[in-house]
Short mmCIF file of C-alpha atoms in Angstrom, two decimals:
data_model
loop_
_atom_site.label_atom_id
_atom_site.label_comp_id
_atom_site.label_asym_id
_atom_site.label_seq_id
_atom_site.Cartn_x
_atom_site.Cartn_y
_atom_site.Cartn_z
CA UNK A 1345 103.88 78.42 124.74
CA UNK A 1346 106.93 78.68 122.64
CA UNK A 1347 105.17 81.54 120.12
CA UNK A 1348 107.10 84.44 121.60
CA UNK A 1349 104.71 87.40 120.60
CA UNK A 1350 102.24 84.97 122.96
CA UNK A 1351 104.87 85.53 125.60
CA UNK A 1352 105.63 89.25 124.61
CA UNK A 1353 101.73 90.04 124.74
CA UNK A 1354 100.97 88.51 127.89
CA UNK A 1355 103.99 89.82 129.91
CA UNK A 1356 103.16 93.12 128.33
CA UNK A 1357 99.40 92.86 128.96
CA UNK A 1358 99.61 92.20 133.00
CA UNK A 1359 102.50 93.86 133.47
CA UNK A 1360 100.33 97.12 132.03
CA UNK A 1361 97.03 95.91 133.85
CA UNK A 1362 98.53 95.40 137.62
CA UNK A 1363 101.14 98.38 137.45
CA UNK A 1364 98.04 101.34 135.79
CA UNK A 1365 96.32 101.09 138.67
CA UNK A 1366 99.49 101.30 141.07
CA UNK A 1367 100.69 104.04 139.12
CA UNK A 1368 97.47 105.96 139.26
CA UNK A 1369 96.16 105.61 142.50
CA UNK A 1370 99.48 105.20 144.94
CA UNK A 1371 101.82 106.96 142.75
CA UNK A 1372 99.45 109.96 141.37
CA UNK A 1373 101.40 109.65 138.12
CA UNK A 1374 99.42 110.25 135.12
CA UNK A 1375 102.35 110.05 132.67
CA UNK A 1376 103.21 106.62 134.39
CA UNK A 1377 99.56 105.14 134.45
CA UNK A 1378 99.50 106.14 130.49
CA UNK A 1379 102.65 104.26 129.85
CA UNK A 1380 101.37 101.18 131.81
CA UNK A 1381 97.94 101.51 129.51
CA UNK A 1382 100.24 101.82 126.52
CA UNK A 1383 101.81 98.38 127.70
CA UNK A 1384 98.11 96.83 127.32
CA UNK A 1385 97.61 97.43 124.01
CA UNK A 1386 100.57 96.95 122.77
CA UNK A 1387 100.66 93.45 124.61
CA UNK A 1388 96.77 92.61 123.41
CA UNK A 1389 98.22 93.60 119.63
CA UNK A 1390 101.41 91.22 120.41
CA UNK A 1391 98.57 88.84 121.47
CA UNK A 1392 96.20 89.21 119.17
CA UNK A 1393 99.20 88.66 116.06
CA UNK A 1394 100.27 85.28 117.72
CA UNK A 1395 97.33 83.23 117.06
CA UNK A 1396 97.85 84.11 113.62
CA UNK A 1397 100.94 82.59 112.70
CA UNK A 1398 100.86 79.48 111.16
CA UNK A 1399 101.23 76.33 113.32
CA UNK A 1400 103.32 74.51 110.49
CA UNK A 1401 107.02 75.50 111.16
CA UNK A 1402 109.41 76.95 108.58
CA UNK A 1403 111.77 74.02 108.53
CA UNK A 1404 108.98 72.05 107.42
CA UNK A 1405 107.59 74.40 105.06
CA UNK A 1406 111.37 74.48 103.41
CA UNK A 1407 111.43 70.77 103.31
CA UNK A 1408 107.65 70.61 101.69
CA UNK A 1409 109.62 72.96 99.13
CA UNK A 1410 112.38 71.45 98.76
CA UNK A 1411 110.89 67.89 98.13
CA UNK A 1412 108.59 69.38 95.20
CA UNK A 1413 111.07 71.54 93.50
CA UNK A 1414 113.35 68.36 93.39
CA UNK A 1415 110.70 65.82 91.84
CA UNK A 1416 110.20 68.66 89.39
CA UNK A 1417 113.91 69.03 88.75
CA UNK A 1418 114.11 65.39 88.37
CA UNK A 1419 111.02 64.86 86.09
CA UNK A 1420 112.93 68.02 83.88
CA UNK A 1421 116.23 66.80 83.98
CA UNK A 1422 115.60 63.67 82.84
CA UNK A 1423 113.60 64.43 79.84
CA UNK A 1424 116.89 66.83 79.35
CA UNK A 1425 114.58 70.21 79.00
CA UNK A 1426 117.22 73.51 79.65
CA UNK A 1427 113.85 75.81 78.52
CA UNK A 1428 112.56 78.68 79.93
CA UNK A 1429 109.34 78.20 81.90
CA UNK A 1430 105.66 80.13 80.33
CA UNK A 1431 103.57 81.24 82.78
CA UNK A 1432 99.93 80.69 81.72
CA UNK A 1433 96.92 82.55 83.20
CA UNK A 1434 94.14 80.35 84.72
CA UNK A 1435 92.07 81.44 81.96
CA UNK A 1436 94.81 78.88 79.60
CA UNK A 1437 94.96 76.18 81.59
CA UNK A 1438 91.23 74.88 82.59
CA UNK A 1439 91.36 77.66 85.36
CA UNK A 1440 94.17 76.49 87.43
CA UNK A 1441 97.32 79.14 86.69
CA UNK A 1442 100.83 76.40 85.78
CA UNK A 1443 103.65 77.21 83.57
CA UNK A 1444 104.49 75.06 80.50
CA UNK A 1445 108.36 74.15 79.55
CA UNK A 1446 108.26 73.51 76.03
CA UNK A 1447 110.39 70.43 75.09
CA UNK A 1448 111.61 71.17 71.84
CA UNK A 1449 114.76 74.00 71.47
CA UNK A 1450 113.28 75.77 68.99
CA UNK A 1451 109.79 77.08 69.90
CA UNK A 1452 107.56 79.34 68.15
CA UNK A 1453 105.83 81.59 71.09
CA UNK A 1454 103.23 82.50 68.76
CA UNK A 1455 102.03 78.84 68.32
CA UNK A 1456 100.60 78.85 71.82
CA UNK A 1457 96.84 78.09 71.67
CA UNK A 1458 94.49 79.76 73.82
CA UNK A 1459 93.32 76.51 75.85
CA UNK A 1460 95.59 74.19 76.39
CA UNK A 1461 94.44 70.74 78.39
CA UNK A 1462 94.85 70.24 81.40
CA UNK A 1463 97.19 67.36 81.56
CA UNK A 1464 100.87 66.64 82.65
CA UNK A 1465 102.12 66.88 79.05
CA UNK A 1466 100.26 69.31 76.73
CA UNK A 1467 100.38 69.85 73.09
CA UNK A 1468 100.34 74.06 72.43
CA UNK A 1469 100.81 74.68 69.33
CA UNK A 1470 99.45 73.62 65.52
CA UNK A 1471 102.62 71.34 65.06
CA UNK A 1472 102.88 67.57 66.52
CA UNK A 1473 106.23 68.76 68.09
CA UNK A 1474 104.65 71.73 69.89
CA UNK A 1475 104.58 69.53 73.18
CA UNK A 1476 105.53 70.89 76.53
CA UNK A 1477 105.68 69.81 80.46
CA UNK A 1478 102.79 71.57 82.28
CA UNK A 1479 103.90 72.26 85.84
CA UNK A 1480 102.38 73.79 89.20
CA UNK A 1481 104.93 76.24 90.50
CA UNK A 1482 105.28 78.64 94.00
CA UNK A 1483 103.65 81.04 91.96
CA UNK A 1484 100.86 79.41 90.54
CA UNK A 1485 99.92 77.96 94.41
CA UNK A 1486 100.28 81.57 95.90
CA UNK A 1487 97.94 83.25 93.22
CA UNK A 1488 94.75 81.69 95.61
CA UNK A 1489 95.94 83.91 98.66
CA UNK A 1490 95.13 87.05 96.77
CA UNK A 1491 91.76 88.34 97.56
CA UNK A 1492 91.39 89.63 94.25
CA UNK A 1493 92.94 88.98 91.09
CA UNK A 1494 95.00 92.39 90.45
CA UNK A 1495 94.47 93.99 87.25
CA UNK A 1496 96.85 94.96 84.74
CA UNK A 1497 98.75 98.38 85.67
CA UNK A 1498 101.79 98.46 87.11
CA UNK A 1499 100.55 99.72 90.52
CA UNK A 1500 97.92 96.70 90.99
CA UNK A 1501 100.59 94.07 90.20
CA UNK A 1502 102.66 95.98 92.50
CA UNK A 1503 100.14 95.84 95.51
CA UNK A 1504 99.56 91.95 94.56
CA UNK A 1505 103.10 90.67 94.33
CA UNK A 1506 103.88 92.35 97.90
CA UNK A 1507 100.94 91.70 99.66
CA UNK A 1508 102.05 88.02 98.87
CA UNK A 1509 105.86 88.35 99.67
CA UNK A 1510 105.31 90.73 102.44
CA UNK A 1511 102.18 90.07 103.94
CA UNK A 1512 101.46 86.82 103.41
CA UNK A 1513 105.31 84.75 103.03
CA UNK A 1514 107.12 87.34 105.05
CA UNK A 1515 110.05 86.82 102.55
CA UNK A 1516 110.77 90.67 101.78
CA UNK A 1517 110.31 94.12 102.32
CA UNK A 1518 109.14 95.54 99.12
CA UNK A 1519 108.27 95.56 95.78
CA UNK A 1520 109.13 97.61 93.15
CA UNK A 1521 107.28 97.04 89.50
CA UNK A 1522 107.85 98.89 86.27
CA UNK A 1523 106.23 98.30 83.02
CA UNK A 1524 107.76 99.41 79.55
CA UNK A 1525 106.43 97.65 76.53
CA UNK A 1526 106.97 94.13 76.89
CA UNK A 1527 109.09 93.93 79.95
CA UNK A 1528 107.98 94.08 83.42
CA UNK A 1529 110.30 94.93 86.07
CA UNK A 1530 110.23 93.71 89.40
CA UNK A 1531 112.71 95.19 91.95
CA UNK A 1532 112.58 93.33 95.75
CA UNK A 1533 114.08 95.02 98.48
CA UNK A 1534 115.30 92.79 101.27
CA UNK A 1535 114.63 89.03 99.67
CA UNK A 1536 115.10 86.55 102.03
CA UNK A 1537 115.39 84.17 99.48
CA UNK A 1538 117.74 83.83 95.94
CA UNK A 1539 118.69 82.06 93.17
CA UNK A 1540 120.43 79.19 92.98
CA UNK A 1541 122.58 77.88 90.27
CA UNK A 1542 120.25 74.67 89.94
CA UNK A 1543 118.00 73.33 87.12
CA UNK A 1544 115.06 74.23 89.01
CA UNK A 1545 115.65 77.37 89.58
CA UNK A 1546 116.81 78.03 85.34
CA UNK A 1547 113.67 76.46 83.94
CA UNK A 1548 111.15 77.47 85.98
CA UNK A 1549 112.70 80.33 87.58
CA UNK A 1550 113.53 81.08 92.03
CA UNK A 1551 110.15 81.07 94.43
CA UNK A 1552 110.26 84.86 94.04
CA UNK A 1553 110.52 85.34 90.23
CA UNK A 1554 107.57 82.36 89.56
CA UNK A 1555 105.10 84.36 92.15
CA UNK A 1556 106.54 87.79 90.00
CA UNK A 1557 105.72 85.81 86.69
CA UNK A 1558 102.32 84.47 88.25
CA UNK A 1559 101.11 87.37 89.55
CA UNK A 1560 101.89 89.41 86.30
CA UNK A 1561 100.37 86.86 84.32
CA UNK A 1562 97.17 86.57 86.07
CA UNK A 1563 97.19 90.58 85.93
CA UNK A 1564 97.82 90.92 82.09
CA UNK A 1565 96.02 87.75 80.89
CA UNK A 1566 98.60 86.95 78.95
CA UNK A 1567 101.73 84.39 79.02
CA UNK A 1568 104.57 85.22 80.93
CA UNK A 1569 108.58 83.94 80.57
CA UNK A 1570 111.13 85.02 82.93
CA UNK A 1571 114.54 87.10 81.49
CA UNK A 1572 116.53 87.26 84.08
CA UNK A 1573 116.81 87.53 87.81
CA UNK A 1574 120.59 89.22 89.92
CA UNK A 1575 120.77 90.06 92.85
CA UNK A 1576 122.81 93.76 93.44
CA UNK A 1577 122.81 95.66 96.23
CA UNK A 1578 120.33 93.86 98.95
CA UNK A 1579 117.80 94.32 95.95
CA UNK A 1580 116.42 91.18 94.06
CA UNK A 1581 115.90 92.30 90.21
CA UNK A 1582 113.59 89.98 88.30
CA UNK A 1583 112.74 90.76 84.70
CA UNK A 1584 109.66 89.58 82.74
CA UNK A 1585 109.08 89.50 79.59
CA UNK A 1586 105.25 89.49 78.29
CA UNK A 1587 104.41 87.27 74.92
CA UNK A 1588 101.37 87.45 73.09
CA UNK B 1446 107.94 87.14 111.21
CA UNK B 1447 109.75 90.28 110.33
CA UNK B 1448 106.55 92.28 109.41
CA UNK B 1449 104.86 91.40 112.63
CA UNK B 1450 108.25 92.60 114.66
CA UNK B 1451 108.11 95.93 112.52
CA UNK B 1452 104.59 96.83 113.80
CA UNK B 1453 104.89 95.67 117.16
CA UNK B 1454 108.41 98.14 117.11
CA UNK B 1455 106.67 100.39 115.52
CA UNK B 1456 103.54 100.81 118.11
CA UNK B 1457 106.16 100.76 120.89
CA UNK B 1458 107.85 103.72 119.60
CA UNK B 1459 104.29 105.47 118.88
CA UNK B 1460 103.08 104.73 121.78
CA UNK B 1461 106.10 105.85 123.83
CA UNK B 1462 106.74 108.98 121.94
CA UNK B 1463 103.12 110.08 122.64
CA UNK B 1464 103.05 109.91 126.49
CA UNK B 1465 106.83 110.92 126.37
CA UNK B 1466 105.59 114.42 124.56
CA UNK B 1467 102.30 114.40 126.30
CA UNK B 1468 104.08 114.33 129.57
CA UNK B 1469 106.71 116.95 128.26
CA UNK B 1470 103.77 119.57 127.80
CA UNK B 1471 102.52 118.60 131.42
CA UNK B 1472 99.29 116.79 130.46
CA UNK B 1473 97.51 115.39 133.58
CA UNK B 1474 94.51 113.86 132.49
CA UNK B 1475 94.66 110.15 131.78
CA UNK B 1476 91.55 110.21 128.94
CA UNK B 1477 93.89 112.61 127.12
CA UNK B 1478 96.65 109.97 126.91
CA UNK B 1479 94.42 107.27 125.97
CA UNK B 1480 92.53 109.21 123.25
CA UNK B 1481 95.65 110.17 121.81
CA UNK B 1482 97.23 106.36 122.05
CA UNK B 1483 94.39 105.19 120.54
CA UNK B 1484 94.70 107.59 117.72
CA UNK B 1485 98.27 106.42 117.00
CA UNK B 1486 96.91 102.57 117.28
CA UNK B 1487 94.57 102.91 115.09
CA UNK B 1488 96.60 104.94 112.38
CA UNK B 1489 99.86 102.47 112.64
CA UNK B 1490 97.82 99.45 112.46
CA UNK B 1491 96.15 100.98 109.13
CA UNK B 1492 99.24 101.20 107.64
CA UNK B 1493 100.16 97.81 107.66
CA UNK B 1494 98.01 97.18 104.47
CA UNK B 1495 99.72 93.75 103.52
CA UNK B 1496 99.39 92.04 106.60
CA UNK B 1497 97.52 88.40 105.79
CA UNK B 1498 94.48 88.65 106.23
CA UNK B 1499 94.17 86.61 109.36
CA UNK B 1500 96.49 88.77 110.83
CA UNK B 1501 94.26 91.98 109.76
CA UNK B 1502 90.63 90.33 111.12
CA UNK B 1503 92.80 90.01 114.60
CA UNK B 1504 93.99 93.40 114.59
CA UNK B 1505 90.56 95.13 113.19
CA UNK B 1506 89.07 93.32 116.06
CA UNK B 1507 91.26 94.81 118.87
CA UNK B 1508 91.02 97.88 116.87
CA UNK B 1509 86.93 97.79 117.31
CA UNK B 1510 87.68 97.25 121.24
CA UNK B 1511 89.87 100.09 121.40
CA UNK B 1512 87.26 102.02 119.59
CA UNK B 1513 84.38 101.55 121.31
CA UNK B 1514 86.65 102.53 124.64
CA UNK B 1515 87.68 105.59 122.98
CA UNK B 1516 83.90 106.57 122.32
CA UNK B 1517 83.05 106.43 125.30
CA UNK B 1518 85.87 107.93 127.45
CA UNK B 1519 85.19 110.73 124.19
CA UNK B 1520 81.53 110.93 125.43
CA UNK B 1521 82.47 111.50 129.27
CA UNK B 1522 84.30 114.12 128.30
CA UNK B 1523 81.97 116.22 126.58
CA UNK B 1524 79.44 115.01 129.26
CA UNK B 1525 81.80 116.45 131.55
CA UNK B 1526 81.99 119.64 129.26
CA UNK B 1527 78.73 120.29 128.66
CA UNK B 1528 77.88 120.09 133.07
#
């Protein structure tokens, strides 16, 4: 019993059901008796939402998190990789959506191939250096929640990225996204998380900026790398940029 | 949990507001209030669009209760009319 909206809707709910009746009949007070109905459904709605919250708490769901992004941080920092994660589409990468870190410094965007295997490390381009790291990010895990896969206007990314942050993770307020050319930009109102100076975070981007990259990447079929991500103003900016 | 507070606070002050203006114009009958809570129920919890969709199937499914209730308090009334 320690899920409060189960508390909230069943205070609320007999509270409403015991007092209607009281007000109605002894008191003759219609305003009274409405309030006391009011009190039921907003108690059977409190209800209702509580057996819908996860069991799992959020301290474990931070350490589940924590523990992958480090064996991912360690895996990068010891091959000594300070690249940019590429978001593939599922479409790339034997239908499961993962972002490659390319190993070499200087890497041709271009060279990417349209299927890549689907192994740990995965050659991409023409060129026997063209090797990268293929890794499962927040993003990529999050893109099965979505009913449907959005498609690519600004709007349905829009609807996609906060019915996953909002809806689904609970993690912010809003979403903002704005296409122009090759950019995408992705405005958050209210994050609850950021970014971290970490190696994690630089290569492969924060929780919120790999579900942004995801998301768009799914929605324009096309890779994805992350720009930049600041934080001004109680508003998370992420920017995108789209390669073909 | 901060989407699931906003609609619960936002119900609560839907809710509230209606009987308070209701019982401001001096509305006595009780099927009035209800219709007109329901209303408000029905058209807050439809705005919550990105709710999970666990959270939605549990709503839509108090929703259908509160719906079939309103239909047929609606149909007593124009019973009632039509007498």
């Amino acid at each position: 019993m320690k899920n409060p909206y189960k508390i909230l809707g069943i205070i609320l709910s007999i509270a409403g059901a015991v007092l209607a009746p009281v007000f109605y009949f002894f008191f003759l007070s219609t305003p009274l008796t409405a309030v006391a109905l009011s009190s039921v459904i907003l108690g059977l709605a409190s209800f209702f939402l509580s057996n819908t919250r996860p069991n799992i708490s959020p301290e474990a769901c931070q350490i589940l998190l924590k523990t992958g992004m480090e064996n991912t941080a360690a895996l990068l920092e010891e091959i000594g990789i300070r690249n940019k994660a590429i978001y593939l589409p599922a479409g790339m990468r034997n239908g499961y959506p993962q972002a490659i870190v390319p190993i070499r410094d200087d890497y041709n965007i271009g060279n990417i191939k349209d299927k890549l295997s689907g192994r740990l490390i995965v050659r991409y381009g023409p060129d026997a250096n063209d090797m990268a790291i293929a890794v499962t990010t927040p993003g990529s895990i999050n893109l099965e929640m979505l009913e449907n896969i959005p498609g690519p206007t600004a709007y349905e990314i829009e609807s996609a990225i906060s019915y996953i942050l909002t809806g689904v993770l609970d993690i912010a307020n809003g979403v903002k996204v704005n296409i122009t050319d090759s950019r995408i930009n992705v405005e958050i109102r209210n994050a609850k998380m950021g970014y971290e100076e970490i190696w994690y975070y630089y290569c492969l981007g924060s929780p919120l900026a790999s579900i942004a990259a995801a998301v768009s990447s799914e929605a324009l079929q096309k890779p994805i790398r992350i720009l930049e991500e600041q934080e001004q103003a109680g508003k998370y900016r992420i920017v995108l940029e789209v390669l073909s | 949990m901060r989407i699931y507070n906003r609609l619960i606070i936002s119900l609560a002050i839907a809710l509230s507001s209606v009987n308070v203006f209701l019982a401001f114009l001096g509305q006595a009958d009780i099927s009035v209030y209800f219709i007109v809570n329901a209303i408000a129920y029905l058209i807050i919890t439809l705005l919550f669009v990105y709710l999970n969709p666990k959270a939605k199937f549990a709503l839509n499914s108090l929703s259908s209760i509160i719906f079939v209730v309103f239909l047929v308090v609606v149909t007593m009334e124009v019973i009632e009319i039509l007498k």
